[in-house]
CSV table of C-alpha atoms in Angstrom, one decimal:
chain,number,residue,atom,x,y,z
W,1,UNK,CA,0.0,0.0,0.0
W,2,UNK,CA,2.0,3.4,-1.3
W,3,UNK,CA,1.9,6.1,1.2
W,4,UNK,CA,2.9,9.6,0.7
W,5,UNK,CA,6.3,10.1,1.4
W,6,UNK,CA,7.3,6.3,2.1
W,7,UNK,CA,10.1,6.7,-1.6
W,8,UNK,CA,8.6,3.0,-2.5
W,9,UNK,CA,7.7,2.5,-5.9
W,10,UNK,CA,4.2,1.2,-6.4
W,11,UNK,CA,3.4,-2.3,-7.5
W,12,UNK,CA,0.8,-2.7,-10.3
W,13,UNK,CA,0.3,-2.0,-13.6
W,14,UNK,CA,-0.1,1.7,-14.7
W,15,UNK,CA,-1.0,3.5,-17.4
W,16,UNK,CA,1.0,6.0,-19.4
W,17,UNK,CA,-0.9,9.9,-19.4
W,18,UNK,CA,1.2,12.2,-21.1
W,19,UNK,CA,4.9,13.5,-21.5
W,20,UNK,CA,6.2,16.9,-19.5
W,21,UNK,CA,9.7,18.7,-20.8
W,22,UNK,CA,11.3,21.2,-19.8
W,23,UNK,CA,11.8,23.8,-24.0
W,24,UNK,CA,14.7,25.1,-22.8
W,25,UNK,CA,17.3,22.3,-22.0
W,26,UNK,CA,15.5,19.3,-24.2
W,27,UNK,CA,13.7,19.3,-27.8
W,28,UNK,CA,10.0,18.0,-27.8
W,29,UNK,CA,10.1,14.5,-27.6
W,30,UNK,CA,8.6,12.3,-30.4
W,31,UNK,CA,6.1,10.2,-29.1
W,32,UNK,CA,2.2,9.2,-29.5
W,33,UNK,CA,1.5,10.5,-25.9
W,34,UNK,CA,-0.2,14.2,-25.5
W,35,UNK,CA,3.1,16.1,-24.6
W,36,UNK,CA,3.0,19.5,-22.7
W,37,UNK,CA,6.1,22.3,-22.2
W,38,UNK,CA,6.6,23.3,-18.5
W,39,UNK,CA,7.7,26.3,-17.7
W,40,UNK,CA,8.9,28.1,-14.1
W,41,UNK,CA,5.2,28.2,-12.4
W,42,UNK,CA,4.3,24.1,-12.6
W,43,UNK,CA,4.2,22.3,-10.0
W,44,UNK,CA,2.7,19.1,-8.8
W,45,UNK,CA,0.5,19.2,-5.9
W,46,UNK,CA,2.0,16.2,-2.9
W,47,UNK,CA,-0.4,17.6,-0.2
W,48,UNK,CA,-3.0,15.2,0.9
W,49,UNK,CA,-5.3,18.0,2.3
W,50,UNK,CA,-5.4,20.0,-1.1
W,51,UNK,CA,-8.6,19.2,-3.5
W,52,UNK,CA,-5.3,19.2,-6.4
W,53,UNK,CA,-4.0,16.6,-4.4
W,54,UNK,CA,-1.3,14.4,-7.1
W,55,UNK,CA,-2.0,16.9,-9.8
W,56,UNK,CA,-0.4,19.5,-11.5
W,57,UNK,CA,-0.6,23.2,-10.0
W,58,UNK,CA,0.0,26.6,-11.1
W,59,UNK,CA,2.7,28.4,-8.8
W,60,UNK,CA,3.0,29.8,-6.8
W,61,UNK,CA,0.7,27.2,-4.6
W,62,UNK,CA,-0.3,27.3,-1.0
W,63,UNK,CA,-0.1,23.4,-0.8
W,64,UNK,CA,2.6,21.7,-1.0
W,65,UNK,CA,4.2,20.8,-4.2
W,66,UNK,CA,7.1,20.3,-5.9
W,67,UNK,CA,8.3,22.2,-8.5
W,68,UNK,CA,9.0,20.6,-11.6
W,69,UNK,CA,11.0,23.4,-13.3
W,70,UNK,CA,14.4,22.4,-11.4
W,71,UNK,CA,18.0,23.3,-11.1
W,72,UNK,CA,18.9,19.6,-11.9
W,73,UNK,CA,17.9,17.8,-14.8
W,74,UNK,CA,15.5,15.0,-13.4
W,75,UNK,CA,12.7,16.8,-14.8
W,76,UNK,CA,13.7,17.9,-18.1
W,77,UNK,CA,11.9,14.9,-19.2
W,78,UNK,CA,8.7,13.4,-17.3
W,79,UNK,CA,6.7,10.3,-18.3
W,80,UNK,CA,3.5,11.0,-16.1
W,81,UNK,CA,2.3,7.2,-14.9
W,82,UNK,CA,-1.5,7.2,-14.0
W,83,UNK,CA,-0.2,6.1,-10.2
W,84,UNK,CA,-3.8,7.5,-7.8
W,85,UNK,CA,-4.7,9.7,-10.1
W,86,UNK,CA,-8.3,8.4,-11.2
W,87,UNK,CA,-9.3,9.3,-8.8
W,88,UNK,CA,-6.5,10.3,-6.6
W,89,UNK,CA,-7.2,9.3,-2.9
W,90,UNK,CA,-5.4,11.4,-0.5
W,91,UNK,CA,-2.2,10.2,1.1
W,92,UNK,CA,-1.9,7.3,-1.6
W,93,UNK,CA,1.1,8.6,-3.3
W,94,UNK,CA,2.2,11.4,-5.7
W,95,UNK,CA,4.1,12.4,-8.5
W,96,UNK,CA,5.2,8.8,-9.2
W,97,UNK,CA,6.8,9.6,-12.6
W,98,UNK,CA,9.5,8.3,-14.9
W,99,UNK,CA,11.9,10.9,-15.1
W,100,UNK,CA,15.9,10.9,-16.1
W,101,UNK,CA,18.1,9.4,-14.4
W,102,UNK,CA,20.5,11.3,-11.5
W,103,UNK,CA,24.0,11.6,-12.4
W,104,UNK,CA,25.2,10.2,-9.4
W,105,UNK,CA,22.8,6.9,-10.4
W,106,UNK,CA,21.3,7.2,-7.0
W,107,UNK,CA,17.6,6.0,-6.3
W,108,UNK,CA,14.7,7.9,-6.9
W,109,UNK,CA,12.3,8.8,-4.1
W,110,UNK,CA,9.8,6.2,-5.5
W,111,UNK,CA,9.9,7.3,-9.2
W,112,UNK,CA,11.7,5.1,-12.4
W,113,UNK,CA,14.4,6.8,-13.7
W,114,UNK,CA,16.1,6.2,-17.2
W,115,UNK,CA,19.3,7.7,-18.7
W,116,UNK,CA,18.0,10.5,-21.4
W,117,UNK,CA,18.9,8.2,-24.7
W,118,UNK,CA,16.9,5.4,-23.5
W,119,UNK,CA,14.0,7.3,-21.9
W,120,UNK,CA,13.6,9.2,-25.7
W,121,UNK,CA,13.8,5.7,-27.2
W,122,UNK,CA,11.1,4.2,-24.8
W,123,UNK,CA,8.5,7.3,-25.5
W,124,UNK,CA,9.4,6.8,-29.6
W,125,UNK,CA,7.8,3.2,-28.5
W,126,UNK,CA,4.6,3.8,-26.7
W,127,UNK,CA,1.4,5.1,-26.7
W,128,UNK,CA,-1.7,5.9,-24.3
W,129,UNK,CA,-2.7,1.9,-24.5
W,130,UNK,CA,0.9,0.8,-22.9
W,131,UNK,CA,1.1,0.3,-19.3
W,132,UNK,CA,3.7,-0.1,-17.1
W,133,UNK,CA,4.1,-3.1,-15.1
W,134,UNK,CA,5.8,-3.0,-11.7
């Protein structure tokens, strides 16, 4: 049972929703999914008490969130999973997301993470019937 916070991965199988990227530091990726630019006021809502609860937010926010323009790279590139988002129940888990991978290779806080060649080659590949399987 994923909890907010816990940095476990949830089992299951999940489908894919659409593709985030960050215009300045990566192209727009080629893929079948609905993709959408981000820009310095998105977020994504991780508060349990907030009706936006594991969705994305306009900032700035009074919840709390994460922003998802960053100073690293892990967001330049975000495969958005449909992980409690249909309908989200609070405290289930948010922003579960396959993102690039760290350059120290370290774990993710419950996310997948992929270096940027292979995650371009997997969103060349899919389309809103794939799932992921975990």
């Amino acid at each position: 049972m994923k909890r907010e916070g816990d940095g476990a991965t949830p089992s299951g199988v999940w489908p894919l929703r659409r593709v985030l990227y960050r215009p300045d530091r990566v192209l727009r990726p080629r893929t079948a999914l609905p993709v959408h630019a981000i820009s310095e006021q998105d977020g994504w809502c991780d508060d349990p008490l907030s009706r936006d609860y594991n969705r994305q937010v306009g900032l700035p926010y009074r919840f709390s969130h994460e922003r998802l323009w960053r100073e690293d790279h892990l967001y330049d590139l975000v495969l958005v999973m449909g992980h409690n988002d249909d309908p989200a129940v609070r405290g289930r888990g948010s922003a579960v997301f396959i993102h690039l991978r760290a350059t120290d290779d370290g774990p993710t806080q419950g996310c997948i993470s992929f270096a940027k060649p292979d995650l371009l080659h997997l969103l060349s590949r899919v389309d809103q019937r794939t799932t992921v399987v975990i």
